[in-house]
Coordinates of C-alpha atoms in Angstrom, one line a residue:
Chain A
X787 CA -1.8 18.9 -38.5
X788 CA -2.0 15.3 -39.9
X789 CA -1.8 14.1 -43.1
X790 CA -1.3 11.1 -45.2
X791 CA -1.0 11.8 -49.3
X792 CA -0.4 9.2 -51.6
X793 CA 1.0 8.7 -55.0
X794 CA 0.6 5.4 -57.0
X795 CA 2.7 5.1 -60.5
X796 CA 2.2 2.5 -63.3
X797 CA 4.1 1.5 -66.3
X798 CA 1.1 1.5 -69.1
X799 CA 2.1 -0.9 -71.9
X800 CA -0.5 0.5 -74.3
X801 CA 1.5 4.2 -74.6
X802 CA 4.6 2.6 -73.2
X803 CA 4.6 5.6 -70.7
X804 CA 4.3 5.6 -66.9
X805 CA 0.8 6.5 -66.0
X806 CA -0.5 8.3 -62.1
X807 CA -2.6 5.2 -60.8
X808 CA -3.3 7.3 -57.9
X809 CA -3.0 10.8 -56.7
X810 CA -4.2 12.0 -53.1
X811 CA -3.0 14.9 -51.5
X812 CA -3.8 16.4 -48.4
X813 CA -3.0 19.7 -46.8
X814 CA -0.6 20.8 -46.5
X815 CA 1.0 18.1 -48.7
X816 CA -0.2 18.8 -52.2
X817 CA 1.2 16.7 -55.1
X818 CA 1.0 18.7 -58.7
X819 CA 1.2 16.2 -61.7
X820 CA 3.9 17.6 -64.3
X821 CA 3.5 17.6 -68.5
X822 CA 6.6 15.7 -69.5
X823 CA 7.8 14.5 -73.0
X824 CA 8.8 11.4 -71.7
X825 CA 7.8 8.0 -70.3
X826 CA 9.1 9.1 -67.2
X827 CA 5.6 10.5 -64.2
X828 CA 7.0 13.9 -63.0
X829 CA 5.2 14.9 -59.8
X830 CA 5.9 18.3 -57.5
X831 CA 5.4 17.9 -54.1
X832 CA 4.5 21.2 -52.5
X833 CA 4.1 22.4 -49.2
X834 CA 0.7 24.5 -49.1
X835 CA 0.6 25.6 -45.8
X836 CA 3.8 26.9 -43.6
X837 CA 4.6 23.2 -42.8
X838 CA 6.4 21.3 -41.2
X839 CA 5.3 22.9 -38.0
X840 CA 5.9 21.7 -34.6
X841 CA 2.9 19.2 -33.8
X842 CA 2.7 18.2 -37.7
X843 CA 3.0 14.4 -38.5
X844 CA 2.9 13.9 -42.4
X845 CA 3.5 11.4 -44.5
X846 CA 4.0 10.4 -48.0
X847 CA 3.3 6.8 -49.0
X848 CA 4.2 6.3 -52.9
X849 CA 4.1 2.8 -55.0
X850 CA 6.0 2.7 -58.2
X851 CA 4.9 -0.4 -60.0
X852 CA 6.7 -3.1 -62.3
X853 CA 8.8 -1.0 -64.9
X854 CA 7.1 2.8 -64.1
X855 CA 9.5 5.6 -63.7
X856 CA 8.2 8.1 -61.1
X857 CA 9.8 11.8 -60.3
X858 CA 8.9 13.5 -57.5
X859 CA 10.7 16.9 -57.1
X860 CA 10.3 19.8 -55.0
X861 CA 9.6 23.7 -55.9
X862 CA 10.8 25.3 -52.6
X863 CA 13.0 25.2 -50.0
X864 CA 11.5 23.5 -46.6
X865 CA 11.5 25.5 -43.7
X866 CA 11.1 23.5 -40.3
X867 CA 9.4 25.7 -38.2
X868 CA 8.8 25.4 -34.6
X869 CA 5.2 25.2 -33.4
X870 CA 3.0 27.6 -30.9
X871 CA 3.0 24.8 -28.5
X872 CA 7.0 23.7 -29.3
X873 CA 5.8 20.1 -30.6
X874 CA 7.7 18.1 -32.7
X875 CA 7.2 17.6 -36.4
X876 CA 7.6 14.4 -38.2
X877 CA 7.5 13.9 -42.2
X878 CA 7.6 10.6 -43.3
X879 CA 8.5 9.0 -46.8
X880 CA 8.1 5.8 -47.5
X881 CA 8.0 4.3 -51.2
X882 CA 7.8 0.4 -52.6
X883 CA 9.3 0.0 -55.9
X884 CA 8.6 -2.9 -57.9
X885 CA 10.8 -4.8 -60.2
X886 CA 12.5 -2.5 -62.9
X887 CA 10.7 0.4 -61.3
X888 CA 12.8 3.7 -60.8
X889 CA 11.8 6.2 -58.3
X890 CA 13.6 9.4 -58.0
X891 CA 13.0 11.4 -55.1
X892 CA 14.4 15.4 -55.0
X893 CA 13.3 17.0 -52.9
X894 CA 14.9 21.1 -52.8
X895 CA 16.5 21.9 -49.2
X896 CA 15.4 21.7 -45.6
X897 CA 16.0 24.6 -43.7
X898 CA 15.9 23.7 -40.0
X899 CA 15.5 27.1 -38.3
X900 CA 16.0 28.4 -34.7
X901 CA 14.0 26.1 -32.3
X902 CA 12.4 23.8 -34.6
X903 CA 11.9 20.0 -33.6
X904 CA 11.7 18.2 -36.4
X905 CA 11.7 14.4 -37.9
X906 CA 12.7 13.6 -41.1
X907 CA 12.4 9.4 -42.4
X908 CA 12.7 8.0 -45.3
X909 CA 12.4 4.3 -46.0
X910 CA 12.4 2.4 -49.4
X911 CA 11.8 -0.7 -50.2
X912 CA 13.0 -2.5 -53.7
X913 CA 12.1 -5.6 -55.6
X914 CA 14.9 -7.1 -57.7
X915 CA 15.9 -4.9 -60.4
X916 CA 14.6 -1.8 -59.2
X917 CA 16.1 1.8 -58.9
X918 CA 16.6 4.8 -56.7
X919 CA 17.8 7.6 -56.5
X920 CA 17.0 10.3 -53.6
X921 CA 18.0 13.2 -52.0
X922 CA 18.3 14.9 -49.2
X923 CA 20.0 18.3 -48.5
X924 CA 19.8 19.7 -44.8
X925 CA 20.7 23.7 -43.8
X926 CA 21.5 24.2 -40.4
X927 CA 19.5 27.2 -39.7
X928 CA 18.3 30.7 -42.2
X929 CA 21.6 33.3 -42.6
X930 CA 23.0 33.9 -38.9
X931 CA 21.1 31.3 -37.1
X932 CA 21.5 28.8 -34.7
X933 CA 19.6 25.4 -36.0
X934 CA 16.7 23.9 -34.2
X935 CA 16.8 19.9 -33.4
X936 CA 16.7 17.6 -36.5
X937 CA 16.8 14.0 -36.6
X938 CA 16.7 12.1 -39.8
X939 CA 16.7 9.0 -41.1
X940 CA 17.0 6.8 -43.9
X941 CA 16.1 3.0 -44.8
X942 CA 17.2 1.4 -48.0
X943 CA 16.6 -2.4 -48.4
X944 CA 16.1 -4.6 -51.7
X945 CA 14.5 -7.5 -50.9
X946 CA 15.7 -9.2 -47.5
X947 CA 19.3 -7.2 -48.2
X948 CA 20.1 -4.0 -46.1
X949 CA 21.2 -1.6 -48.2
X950 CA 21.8 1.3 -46.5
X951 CA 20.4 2.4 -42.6
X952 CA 21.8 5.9 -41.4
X953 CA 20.3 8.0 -38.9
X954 CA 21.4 12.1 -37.9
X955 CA 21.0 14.0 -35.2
X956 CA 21.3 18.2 -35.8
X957 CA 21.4 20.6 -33.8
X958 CA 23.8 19.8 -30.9
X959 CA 26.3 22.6 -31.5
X960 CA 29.5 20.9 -29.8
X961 CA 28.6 17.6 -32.3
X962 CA 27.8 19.7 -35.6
X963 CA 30.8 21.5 -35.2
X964 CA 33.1 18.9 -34.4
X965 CA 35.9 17.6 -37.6
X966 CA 34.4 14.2 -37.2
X967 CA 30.8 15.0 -37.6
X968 CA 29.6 18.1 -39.8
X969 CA 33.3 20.2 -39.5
X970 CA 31.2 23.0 -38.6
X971 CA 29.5 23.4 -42.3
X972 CA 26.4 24.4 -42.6
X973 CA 24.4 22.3 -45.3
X974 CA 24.5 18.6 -45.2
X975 CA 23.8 17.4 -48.6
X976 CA 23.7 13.5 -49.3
X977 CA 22.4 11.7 -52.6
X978 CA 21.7 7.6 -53.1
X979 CA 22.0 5.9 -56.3
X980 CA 20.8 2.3 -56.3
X981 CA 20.2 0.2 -59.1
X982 CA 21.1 0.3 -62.6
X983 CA 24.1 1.7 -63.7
X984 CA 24.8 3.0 -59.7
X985 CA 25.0 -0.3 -58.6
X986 CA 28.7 -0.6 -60.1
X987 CA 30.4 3.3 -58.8
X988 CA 33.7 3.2 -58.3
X989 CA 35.0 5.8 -55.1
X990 CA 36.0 9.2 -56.2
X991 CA 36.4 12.2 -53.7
X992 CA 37.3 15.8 -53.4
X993 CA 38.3 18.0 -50.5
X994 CA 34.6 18.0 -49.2
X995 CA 33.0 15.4 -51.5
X996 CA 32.6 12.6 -52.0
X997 CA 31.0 9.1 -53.9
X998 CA 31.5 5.9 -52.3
X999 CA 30.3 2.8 -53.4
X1000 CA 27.8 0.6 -50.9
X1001 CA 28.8 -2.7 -50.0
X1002 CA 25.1 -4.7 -51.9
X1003 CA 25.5 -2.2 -55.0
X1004 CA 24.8 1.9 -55.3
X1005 CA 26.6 4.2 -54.4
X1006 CA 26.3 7.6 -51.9
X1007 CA 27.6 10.9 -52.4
X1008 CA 27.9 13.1 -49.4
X1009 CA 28.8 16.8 -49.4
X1010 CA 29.6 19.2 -46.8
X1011 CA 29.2 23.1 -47.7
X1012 CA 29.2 26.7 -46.1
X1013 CA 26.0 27.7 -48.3
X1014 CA 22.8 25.1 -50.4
X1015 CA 24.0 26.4 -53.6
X1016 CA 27.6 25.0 -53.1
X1017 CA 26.2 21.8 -51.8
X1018 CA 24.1 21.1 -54.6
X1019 CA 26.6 22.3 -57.3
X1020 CA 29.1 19.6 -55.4
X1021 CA 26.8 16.6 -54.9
X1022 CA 25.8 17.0 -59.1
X1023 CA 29.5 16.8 -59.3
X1024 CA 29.8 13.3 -57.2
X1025 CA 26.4 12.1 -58.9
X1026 CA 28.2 12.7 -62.3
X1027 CA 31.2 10.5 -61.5
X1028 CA 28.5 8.0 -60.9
X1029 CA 28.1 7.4 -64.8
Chain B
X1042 CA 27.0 -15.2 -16.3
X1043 CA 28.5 -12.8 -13.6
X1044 CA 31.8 -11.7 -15.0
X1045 CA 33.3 -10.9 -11.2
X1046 CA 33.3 -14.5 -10.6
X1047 CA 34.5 -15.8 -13.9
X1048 CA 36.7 -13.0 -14.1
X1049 CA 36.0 -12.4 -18.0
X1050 CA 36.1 -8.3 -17.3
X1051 CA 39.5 -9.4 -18.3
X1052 CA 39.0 -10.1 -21.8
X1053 CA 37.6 -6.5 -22.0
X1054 CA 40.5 -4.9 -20.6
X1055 CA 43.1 -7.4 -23.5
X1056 CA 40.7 -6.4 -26.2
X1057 CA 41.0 -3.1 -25.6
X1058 CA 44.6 -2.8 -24.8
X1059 CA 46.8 -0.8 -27.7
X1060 CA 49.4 -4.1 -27.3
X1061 CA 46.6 -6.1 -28.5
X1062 CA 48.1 -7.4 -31.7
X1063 CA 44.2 -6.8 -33.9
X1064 CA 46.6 -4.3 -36.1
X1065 CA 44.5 -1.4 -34.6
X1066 CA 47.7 1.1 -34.2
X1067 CA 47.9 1.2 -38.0
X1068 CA 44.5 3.5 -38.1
X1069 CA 43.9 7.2 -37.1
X1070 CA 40.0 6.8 -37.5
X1071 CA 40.4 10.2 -40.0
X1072 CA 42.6 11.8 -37.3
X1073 CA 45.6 11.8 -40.0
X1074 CA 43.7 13.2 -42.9
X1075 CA 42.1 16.2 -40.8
X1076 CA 45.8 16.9 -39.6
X1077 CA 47.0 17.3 -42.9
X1078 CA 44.1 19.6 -44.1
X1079 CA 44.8 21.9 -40.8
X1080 CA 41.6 21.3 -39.1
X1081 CA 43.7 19.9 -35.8
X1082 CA 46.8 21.3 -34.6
X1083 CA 46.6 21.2 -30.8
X1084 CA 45.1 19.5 -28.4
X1085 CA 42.4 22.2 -27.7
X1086 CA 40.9 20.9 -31.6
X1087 CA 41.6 17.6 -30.6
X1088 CA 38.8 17.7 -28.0
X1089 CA 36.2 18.2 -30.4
X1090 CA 37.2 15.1 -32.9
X1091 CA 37.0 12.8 -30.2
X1092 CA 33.9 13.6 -28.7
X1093 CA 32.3 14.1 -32.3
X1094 CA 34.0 10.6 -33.5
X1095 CA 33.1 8.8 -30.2
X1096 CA 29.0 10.1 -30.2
X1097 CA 29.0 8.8 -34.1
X1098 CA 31.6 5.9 -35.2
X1099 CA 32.4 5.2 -31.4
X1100 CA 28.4 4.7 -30.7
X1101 CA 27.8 2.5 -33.6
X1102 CA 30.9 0.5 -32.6
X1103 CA 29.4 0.1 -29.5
X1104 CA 26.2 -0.9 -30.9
X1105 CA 26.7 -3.7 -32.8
X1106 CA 29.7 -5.2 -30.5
X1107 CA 27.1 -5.1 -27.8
X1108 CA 25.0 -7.0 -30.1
X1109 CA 27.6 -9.8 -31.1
X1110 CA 28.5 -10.5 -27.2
X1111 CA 24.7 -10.9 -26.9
X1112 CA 24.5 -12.7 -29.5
X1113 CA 27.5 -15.3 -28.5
X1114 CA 26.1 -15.4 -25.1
X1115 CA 22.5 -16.8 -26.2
X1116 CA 23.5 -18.5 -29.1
X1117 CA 22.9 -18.3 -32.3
X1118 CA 22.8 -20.1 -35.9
X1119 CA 25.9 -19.5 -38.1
X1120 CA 24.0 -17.3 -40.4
X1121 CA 23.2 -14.9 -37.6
X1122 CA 26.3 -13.2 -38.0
X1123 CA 26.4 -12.8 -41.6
X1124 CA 23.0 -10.6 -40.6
X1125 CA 25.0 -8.9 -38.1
X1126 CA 28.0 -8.4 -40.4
X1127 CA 25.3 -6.5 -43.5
X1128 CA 24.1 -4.3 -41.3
X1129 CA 26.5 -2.8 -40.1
X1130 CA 28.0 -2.5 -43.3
X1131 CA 24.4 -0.9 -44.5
X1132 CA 25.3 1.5 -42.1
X1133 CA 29.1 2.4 -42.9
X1134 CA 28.6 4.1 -46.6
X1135 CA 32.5 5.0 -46.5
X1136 CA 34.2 2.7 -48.6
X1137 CA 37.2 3.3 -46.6
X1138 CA 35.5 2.7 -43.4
X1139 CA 34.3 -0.4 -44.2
X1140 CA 37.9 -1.5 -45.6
X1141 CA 39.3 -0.3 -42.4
X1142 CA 37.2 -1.6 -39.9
X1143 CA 37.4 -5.3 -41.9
X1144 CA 41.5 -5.0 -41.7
X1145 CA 41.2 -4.5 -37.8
X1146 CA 38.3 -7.8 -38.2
X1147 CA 40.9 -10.0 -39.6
X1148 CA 44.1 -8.9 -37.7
X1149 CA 41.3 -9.2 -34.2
X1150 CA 40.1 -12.7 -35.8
X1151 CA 43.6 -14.0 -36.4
X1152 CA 44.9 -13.2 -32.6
X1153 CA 42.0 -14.9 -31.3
X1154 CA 41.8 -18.1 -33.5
X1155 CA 45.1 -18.4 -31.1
X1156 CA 43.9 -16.9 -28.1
X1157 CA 40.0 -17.8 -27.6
X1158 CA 40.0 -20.9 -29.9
X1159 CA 36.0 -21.6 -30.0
X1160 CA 33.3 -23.7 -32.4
X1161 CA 31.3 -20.5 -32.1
X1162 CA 34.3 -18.2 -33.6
X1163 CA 35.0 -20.7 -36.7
X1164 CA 31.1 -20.6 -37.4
X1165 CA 31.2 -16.8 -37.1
X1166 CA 34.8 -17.2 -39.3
X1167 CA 33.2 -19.5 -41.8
X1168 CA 30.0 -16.8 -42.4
X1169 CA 32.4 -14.1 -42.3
X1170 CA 35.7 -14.5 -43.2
X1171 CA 36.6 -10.6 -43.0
X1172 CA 34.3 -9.9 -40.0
X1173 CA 33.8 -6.1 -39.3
X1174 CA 36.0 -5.4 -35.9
X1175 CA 33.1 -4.8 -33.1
X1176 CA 31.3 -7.9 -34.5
X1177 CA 34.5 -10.1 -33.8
X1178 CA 35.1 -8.0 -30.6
X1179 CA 31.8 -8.3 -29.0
X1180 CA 31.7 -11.8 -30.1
X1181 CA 34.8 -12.8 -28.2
X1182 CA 33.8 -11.1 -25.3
X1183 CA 30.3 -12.3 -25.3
X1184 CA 32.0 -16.3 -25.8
X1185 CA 34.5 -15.6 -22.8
X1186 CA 31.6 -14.8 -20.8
X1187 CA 31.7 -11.0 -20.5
X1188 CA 29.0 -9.0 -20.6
X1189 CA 27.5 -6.7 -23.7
X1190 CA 28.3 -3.4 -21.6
X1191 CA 32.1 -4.8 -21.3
X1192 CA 32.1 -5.4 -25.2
X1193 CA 30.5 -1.9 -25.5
X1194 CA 32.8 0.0 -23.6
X1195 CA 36.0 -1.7 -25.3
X1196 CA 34.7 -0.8 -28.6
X1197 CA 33.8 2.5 -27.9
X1198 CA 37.1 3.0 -26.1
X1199 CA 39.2 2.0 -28.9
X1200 CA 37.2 4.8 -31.3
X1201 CA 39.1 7.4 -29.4
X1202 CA 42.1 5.8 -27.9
X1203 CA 43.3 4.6 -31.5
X1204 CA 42.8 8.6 -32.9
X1205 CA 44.2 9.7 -29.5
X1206 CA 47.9 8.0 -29.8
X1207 CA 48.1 8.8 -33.2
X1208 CA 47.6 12.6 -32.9
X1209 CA 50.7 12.4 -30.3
X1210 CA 52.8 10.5 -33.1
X1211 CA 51.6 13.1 -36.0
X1212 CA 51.6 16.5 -34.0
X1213 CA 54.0 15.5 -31.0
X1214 CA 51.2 16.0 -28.4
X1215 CA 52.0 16.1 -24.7
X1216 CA 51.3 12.4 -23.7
X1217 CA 49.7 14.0 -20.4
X1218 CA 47.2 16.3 -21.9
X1219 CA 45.9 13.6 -24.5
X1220 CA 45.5 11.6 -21.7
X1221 CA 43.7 14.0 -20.0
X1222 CA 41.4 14.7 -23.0
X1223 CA 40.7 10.9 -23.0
X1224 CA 40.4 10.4 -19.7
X1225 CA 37.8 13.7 -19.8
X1226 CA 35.3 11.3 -22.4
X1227 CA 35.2 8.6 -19.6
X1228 CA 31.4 9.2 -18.6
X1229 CA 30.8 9.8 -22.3
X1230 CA 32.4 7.0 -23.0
X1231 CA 30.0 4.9 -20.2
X1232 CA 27.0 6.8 -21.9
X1233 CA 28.0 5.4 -25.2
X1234 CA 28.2 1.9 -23.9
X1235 CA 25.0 1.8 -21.9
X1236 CA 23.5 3.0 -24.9
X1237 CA 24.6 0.1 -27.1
X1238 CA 24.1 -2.7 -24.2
X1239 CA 20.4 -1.4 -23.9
X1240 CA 20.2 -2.9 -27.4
X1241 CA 21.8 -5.5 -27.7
X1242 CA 19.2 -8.3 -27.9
X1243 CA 18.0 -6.2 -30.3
X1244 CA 16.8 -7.4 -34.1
X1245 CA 19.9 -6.5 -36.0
X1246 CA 17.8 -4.7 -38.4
X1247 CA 16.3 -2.4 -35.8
X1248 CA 19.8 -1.3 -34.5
X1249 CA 20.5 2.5 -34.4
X1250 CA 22.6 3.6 -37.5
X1251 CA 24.3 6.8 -36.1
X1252 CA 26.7 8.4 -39.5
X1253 CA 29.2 10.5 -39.1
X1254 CA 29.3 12.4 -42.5
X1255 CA 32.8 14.1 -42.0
X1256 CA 34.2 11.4 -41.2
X1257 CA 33.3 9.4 -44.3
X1258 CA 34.6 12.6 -46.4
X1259 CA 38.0 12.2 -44.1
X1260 CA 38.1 8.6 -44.7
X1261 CA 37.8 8.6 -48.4
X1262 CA 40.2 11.3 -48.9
X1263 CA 42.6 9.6 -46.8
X1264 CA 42.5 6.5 -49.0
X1265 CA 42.4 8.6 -52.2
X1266 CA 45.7 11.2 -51.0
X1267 CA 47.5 7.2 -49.3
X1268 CA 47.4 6.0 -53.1
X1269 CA 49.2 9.9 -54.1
X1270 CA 51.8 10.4 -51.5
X1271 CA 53.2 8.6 -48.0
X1272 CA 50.8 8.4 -45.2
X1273 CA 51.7 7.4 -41.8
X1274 CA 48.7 5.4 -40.8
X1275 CA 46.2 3.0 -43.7
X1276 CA 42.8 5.3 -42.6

């Protein structure tokens, strides 16, 4: 299956509250606007049909304009699945957001199960001023099983400045369970924070935690876990030394 | 230029050599902080961390100081290498990484102002005073005339042999058998480097950004316990 949906935010000056521009969905990504109280869009992103599913290509394109505040969340876990004919999958993110814009991208967890291929990129690009915050948690495999392949990817740049570029490759067991690369944990979780407030963390760390600041401003926590609820429960805990 | 007639194979082999006063042997690359929390004892877990930290930190090493001896080979303006420099530190998110890889930059930059005194290295200097270590590495090779493999292959060498010595100085390793672990990565090791010579001409921005998430939890624990209580080695 291919599918491109899109979702366009806009600060409105009239209401002073961040209006959806545009909204397209398209199976199986289908994007529900939200009721919120505040001048912040809230979107959920769901996942209509079994997908991703070996031979899927999605993508989500998503503009955030000057000043809009745009929240995209998830409602379910993602299974990677693999397809009939064992194709790869490929979901792709990739949002522009303008000056003072703030896009927050969370997403719940991808489970990459037994013999899935699947590709995961995100890329982001932000005008002067603008914020971010996304995240991404990863579980190698459902209860008792091995993981599939997963390669993922992500792209932060503001303006001409690279602000963060790291790519992953899952699902080699001799790598994933070596000290150096995922200790043989089973959920990768990982959280960016530019912009703002982010742009000035200081390090802080626990045994398998941590927040470290990136060298143009923002900061990344990273958490490795035995189960998703542990992960996110640990990366809220490096977010909130963030400020 | 061909490097068996100019004979700059040789600036690999100094580079890479743990005499090589870049202040290298003061880093464990993480070894010391999993040691401490019990996740390596012997050399059977050794095995493991080096071939995890060699496909991750040791390929990006690989990468970009393939990229800097292309880059001093061709030629390139001064501000190139402040390009280089950002991204690989937009791909090193550890704090500590960064800090460490910079302190083995400057020790590697001050050994060859004196060694390999170039116009090429005080440009690079004067864009980036603290250069990240495979920039200056694969820039000194690449200005002696060796190849982007050879800059490759030293870099990648030196994320294992570095972690390798000091596991026999923290757990009292046979010598022999870490050796023998080492000298077991050596067509991983070529692997890595072929990898990051196939890119080296490369746009900077389009260079792969391998991470190795446990070791940026390793590395910013280490730095975090070093401030707390007495550590052997400064990452």
């Amino acid at each position: 299956m291919k599918a491109t949906a899109e979702l366009e935010a806009e600060f409105d000056p009239a209401t002073g509250r961040t209006v959806l521009r545009r909204l397209r969905s398209m199976a199986p990504l289908t994007l529900l606007p939200q009721r919120t109280a505040g001048d912040v869009a809230l979107v959920h992103l769901v996942n209509s049909a079994t997908a991703p599913l070996g031979g899927d290509e999605l993508a989500l394109h998503v503009r955030v304009g000057p000043g809009a505040h745009l929240r995209l969340s998830g409602v379910a876990a993602t299974l990677a699945l693999p397809g009939q004919r064992g194709g790869v999958s490929a979901m792709a993110v990739h949002a522009e957001v303008a000056a003072d814009g703030r896009f927050e991208h969370l997403p719940e967890p991808t489970v990459v199960t037994a013999r899935a291929r699947h590709h995961a990129l995100l890329t982001a690009e932000l005008d002067t001023g603008a914020s971010l915050r996304t995240r991404e948690v990863l579980v190698l495999g459902r209860d008792g099983e091995r993981p599939g392949d997963l390669t993922t990817a992500m792209h932060v740049t503001r303006g001409e400045t690279a602000v963060l570029r790291q790519e992953l490759t899952i699902g080699d067991a001799l790598l994933d369970a070596s000290p150096a690369y995922l200790a043989g944990r089973r959920v990768l979780g990982t959280e960016v924070l530019v912009g703002g407030d982010a742009d000035t963390v200081a390090p802080a760390s626990g045994q398998w935690w941590s927040l470290t600041p990136l060298p143009t401003g923002g900061g990344l926590a990273t958490v490795l876990a035995e189960d998703a609820v542990t992960a996110e429960r640990e990366l809220a805990e490096a977010v909130r030394h963030a400020g | 230029m061909d490097s068996s007639v100019t004979g700059a194979g040789a600036v690999s082999l100094i580079l890479a050599d743990s005499r090589f006063p870049g202040g290298g042997h003061v880093h464990s690359g993480g070894l010391e902080e999993a040691v401490e929390r019990g996740l390596i004892r012997d050399s059977a877990d050794l095995r493991p961390f080096l071939a995890g930290r060699l496909r991750a930190a040791g390929e990006l090493a690989a990468v970009f100081a393939a990229a800097a001896a292309h880059a001093a080979a061709r030629g390139v303006t001064p501000r190139h290498w402040a390009v280089l420099d950002g991204e690989l530190d937009a791909r090193t998110p550890s704090a500590a990484q960064r800090e460490a890889s910079r302190a083995q930059g400057r020790g590697t930059a001050r050994a060859a102002k004196a060694a390999w005194p170039s116009p090429v290295l005080r440009e690079l200097l004067a864009e980036t005073p603290r250069p990240h270590h495979p920039v200056i590495l694969g820039a000194i090779t690449g200005l002696s005339g060796g190849r982007p493999v050879d800059a490759a292959s030293a870099a990648a060498y030196l994320a294992v042999s570095g972690p390798a010595s000091a596991a026999v100085r923290l757990l009292g390793l046979d010598p022999l058998a870490v050796n023998g672990i080492v000298a077991n990565l050596s067509h991983a090791l070529d692997a890595v480097a072929a990898r990051g010579a196939a890119v080296a001409g490369h746009d900077p921005r389009d260079l792969p950004a391998p991470g190795a998430p446990a070791l940026d939890l390793l590395a910013e624990a280490h730095v975090r316990h070093h401030k707390e209580e007495v550590r052997l080695f400064a990452s």
